CSV table of N, CA and C and ligand atoms in Angstrom, one decimal:
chain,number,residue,atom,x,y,z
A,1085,UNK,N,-30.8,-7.7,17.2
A,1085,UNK,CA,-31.3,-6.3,16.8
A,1085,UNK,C,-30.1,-5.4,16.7
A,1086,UNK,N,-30.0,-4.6,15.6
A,1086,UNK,CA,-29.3,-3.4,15.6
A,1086,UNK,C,-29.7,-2.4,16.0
A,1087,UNK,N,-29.3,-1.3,16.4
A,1087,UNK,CA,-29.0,-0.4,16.3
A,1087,UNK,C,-29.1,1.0,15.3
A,1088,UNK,N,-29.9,1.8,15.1
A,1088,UNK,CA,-29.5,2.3,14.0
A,1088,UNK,C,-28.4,3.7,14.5
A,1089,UNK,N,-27.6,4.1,13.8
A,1089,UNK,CA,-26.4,5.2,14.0
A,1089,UNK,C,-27.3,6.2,14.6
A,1090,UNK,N,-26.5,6.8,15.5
A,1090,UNK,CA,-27.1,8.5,15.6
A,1090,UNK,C,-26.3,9.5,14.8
A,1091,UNK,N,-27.6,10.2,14.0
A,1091,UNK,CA,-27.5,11.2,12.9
A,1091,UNK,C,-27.2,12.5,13.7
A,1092,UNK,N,-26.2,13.2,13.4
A,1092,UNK,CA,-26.0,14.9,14.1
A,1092,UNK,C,-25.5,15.7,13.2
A,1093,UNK,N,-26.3,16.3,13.0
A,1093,UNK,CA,-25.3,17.9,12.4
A,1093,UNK,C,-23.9,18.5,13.0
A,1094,UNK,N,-23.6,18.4,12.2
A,1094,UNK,CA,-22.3,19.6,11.9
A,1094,UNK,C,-22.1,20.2,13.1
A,1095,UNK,N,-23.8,21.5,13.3
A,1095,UNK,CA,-23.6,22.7,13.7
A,1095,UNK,C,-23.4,22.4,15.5
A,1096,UNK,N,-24.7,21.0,15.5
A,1096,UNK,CA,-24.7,20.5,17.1
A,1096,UNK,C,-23.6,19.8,17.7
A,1097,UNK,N,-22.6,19.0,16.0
A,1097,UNK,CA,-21.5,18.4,17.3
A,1097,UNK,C,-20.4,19.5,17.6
A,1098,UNK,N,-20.5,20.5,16.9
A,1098,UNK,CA,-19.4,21.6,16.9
A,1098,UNK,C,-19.6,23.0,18.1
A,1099,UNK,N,-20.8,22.4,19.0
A,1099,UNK,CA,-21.3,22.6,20.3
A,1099,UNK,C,-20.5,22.3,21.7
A,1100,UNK,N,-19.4,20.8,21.2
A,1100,UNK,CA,-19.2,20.4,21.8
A,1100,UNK,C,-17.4,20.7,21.5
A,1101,UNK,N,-16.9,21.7,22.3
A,1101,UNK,CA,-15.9,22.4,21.6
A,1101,UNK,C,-15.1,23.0,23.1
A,1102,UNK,N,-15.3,21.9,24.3
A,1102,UNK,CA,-14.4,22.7,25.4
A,1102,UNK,C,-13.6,21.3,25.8
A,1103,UNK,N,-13.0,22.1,27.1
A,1103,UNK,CA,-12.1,20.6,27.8
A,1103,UNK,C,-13.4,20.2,28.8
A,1104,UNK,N,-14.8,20.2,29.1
A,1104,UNK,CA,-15.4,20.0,29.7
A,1104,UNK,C,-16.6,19.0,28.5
A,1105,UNK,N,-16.3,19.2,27.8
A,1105,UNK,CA,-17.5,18.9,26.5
A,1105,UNK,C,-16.9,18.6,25.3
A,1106,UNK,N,-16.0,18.0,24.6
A,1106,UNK,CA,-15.1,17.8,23.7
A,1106,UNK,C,-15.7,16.8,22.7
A,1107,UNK,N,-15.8,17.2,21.6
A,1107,UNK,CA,-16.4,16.0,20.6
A,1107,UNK,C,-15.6,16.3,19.1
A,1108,UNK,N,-15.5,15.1,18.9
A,1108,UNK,CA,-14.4,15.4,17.6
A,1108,UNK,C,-14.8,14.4,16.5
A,1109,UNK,N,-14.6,14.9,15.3
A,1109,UNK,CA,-15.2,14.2,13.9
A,1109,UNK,C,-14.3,13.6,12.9
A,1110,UNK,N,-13.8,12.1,12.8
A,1110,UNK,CA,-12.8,11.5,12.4
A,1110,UNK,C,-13.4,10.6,11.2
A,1111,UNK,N,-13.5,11.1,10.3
A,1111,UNK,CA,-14.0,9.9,9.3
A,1111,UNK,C,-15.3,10.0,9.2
A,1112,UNK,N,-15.6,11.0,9.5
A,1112,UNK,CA,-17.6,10.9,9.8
A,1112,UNK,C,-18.3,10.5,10.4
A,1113,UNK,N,-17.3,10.0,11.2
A,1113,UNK,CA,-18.3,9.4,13.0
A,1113,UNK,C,-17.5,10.4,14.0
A,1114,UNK,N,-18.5,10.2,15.1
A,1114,UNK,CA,-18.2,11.1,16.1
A,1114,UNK,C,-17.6,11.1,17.5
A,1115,UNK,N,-16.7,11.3,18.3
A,1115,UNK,CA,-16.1,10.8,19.1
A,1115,UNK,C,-16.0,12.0,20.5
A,1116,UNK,N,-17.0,11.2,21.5
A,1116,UNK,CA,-16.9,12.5,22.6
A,1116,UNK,C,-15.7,11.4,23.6
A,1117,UNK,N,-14.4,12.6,23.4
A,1117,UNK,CA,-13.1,12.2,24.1
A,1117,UNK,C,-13.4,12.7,25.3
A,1118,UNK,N,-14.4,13.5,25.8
A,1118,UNK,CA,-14.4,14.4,27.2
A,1118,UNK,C,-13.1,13.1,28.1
A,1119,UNK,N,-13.8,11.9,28.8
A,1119,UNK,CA,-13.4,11.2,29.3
A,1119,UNK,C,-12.0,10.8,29.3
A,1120,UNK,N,-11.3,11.3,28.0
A,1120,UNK,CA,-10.1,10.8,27.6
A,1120,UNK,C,-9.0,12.1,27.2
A,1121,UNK,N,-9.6,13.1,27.4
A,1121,UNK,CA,-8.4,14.4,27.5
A,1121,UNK,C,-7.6,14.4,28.3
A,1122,UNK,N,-7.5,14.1,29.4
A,1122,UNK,CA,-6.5,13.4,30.4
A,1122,UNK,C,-5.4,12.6,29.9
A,1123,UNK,N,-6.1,11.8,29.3
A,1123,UNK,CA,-4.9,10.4,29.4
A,1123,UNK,C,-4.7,10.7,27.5
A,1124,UNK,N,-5.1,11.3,27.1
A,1124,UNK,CA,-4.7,11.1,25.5
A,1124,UNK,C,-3.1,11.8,25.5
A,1125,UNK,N,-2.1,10.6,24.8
A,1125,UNK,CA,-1.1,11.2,24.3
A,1125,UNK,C,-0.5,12.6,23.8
A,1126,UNK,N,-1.5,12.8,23.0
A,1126,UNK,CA,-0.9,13.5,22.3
A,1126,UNK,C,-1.2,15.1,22.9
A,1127,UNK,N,-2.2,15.1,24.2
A,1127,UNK,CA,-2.3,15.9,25.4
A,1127,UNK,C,-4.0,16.5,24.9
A,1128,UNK,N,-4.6,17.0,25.8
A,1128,UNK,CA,-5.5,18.0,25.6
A,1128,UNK,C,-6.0,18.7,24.6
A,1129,UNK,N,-5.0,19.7,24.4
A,1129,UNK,CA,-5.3,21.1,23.7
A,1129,UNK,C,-5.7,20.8,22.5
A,1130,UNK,N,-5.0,19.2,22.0
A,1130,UNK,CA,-4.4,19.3,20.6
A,1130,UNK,C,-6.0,18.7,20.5
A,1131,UNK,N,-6.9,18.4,21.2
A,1131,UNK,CA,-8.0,17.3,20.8
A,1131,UNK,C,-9.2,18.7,21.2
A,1132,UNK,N,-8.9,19.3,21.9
A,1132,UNK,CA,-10.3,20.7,21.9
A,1132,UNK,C,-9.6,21.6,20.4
A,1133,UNK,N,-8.7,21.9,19.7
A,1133,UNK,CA,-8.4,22.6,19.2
A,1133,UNK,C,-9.1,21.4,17.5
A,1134,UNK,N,-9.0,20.3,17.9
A,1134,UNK,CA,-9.8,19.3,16.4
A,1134,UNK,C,-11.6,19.6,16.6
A,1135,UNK,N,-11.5,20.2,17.6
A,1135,UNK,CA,-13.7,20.1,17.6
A,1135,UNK,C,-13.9,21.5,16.5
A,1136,UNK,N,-14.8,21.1,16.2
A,1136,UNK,CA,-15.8,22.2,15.1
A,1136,UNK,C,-15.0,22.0,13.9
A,1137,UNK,N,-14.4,21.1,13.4
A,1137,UNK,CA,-14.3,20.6,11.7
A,1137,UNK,C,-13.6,19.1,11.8
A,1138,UNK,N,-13.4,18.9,10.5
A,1138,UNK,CA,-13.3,18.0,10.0
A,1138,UNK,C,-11.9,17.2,10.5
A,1139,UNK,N,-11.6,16.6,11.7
A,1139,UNK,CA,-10.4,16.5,12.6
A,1139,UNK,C,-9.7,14.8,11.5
A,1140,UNK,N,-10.1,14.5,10.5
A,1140,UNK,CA,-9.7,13.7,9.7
A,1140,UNK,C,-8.1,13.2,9.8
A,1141,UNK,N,-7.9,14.6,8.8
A,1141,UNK,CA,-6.5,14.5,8.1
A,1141,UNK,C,-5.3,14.8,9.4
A,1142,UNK,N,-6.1,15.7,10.4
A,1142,UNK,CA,-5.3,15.8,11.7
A,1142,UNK,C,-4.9,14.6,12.5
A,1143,UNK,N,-5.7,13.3,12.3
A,1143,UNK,CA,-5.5,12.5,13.4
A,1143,UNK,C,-5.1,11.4,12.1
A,1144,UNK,N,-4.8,11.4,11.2
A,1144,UNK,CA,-4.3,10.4,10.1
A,1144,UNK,C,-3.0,11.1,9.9
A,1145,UNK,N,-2.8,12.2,9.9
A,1145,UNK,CA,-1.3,12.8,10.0
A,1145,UNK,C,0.0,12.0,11.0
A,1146,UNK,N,-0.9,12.4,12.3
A,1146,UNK,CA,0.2,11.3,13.4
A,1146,UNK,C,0.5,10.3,13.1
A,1147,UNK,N,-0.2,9.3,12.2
A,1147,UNK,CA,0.0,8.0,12.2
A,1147,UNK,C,-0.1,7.3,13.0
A,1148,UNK,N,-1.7,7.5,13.7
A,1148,UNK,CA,-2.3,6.2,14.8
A,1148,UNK,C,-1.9,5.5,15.0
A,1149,UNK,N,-1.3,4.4,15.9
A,1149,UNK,CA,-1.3,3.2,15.7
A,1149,UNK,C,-2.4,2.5,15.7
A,1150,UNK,N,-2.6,1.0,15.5
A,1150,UNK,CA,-3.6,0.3,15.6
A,1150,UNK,C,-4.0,0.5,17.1
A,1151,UNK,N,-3.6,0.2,17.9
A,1151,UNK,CA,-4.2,0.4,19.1
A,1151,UNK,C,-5.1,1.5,19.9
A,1152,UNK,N,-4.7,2.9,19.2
A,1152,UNK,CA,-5.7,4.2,19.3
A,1152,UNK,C,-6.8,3.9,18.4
A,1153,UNK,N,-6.5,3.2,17.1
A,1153,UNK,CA,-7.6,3.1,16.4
A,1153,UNK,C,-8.8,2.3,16.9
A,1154,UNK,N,-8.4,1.1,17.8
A,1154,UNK,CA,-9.2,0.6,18.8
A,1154,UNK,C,-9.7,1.1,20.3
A,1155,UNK,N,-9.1,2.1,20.3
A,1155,UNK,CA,-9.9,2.6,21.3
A,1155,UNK,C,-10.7,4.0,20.9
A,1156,UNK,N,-10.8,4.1,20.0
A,1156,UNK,CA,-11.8,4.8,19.6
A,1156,UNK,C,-13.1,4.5,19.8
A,1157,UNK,N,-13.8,3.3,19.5
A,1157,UNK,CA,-15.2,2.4,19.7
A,1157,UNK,C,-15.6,3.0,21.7
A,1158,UNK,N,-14.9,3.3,22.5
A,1158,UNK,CA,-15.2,3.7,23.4
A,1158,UNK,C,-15.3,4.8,23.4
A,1159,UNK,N,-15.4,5.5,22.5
A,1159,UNK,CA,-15.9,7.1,22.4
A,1159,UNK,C,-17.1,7.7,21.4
A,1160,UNK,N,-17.4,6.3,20.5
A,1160,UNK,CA,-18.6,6.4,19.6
A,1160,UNK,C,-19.7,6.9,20.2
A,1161,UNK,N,-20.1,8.2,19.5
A,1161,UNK,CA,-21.2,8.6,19.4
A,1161,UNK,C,-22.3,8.9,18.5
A,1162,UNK,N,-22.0,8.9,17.0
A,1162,UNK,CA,-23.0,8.6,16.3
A,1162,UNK,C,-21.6,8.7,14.8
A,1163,UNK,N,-23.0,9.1,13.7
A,1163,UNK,CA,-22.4,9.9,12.9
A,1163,UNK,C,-22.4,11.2,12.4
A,1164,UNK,N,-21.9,11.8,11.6
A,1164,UNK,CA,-22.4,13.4,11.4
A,1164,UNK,C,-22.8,13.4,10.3
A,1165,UNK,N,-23.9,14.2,9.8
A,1165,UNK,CA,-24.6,14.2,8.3
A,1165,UNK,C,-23.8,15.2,7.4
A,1166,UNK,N,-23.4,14.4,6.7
A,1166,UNK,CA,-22.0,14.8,5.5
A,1166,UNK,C,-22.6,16.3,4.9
A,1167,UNK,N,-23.8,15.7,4.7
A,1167,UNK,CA,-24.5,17.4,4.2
A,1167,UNK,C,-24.6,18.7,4.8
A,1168,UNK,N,-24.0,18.6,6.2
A,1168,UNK,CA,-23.9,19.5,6.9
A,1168,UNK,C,-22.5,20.4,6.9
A,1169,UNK,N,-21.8,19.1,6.6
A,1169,UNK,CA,-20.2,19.4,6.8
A,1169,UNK,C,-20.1,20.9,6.1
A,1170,UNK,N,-19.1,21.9,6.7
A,1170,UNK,CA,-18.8,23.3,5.7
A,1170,UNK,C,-17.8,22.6,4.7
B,629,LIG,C1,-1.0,10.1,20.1
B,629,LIG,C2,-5.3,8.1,20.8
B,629,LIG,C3,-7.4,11.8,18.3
B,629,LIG,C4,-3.1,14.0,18.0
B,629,LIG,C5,-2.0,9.2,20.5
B,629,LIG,C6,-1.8,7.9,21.1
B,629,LIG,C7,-3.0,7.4,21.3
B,629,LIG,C8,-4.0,8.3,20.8
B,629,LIG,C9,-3.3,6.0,21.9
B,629,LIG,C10,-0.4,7.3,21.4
B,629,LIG,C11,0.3,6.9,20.1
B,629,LIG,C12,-0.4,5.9,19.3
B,629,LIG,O1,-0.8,4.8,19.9
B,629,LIG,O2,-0.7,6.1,18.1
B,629,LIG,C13,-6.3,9.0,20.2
B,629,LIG,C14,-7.7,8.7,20.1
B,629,LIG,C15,-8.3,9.7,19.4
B,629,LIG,C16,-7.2,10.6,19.0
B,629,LIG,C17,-8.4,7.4,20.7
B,629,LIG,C18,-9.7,10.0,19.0
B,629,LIG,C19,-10.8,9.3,19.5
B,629,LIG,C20,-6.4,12.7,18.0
B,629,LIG,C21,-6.6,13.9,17.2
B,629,LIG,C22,-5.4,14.5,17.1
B,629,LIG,C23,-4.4,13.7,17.9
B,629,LIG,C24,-7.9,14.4,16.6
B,629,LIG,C25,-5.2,15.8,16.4
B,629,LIG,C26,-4.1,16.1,15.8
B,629,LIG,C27,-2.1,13.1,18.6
B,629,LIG,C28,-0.7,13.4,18.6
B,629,LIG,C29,-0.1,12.3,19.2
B,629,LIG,C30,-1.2,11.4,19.5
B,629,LIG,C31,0.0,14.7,18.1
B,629,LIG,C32,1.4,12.1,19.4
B,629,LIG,C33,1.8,12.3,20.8
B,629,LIG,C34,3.4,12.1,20.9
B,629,LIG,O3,3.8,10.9,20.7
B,629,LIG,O4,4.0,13.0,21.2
B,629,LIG,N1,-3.3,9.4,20.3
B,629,LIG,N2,-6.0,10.1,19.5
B,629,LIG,N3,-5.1,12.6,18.3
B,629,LIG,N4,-2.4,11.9,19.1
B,629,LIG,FE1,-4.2,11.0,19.3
């Protein structure tokens, strides 16, 4: 049995926009780091400062390595409905 994705607006994951509540939008899926502001490299601020838009081209900038790109799947939380996007 799958799973079907969880669908969220724009407006609801952009709710999630503190160091206590942190959710961020990479590709059109959705990633609550709360858990991981601590230990993320590239520090804190820089991952509450990616909540409420399109944190894409910000986290394809650094040049991920593969191994952040796999630890992403431990932060999946749905996807966001593109039709929402500003
Ligand atoms: C570095 C994970 C999102 C900015 C890193 C590193 C990891 C990581 C493991 C160490 C270097 C590497 O392995 O590539 C993640 C994960 C994310 C995420 C799992 C999302 C779920 C973001 C976002 C930004 C960002 C949205 C926004 C710009 C940075 C920066 C560094 C970094 C600037 C470099 C730190 C340094 O070497 O000085 N990240 N990251 N990251 N990350 Fe992220």
């Amino acid at each position: 049995m799958t799973l079907d994705p969880k669908i969220l607006s724009f407006e609801e994951v952009s709710k999630h926009n503190r160091k206590t509540d942190c959710w961020v939008i990479i590709s059109g899926k959705v990633y609550d780091v709360t858990p991981f502001l601590d230990d993320h490299p590239g520090g804190d601020e820089i991952l509450i400062l990616a909540t409420e838009k399109d944190a894409t081209e910000d986290f394809e900038d650094v040049g991920h390595s593969q191994n952040a790109i796999d630890m992403m799947k431990d932060y999946y939380v749905g996807e966001v409905d593109s039709n929402t996007m500003p």
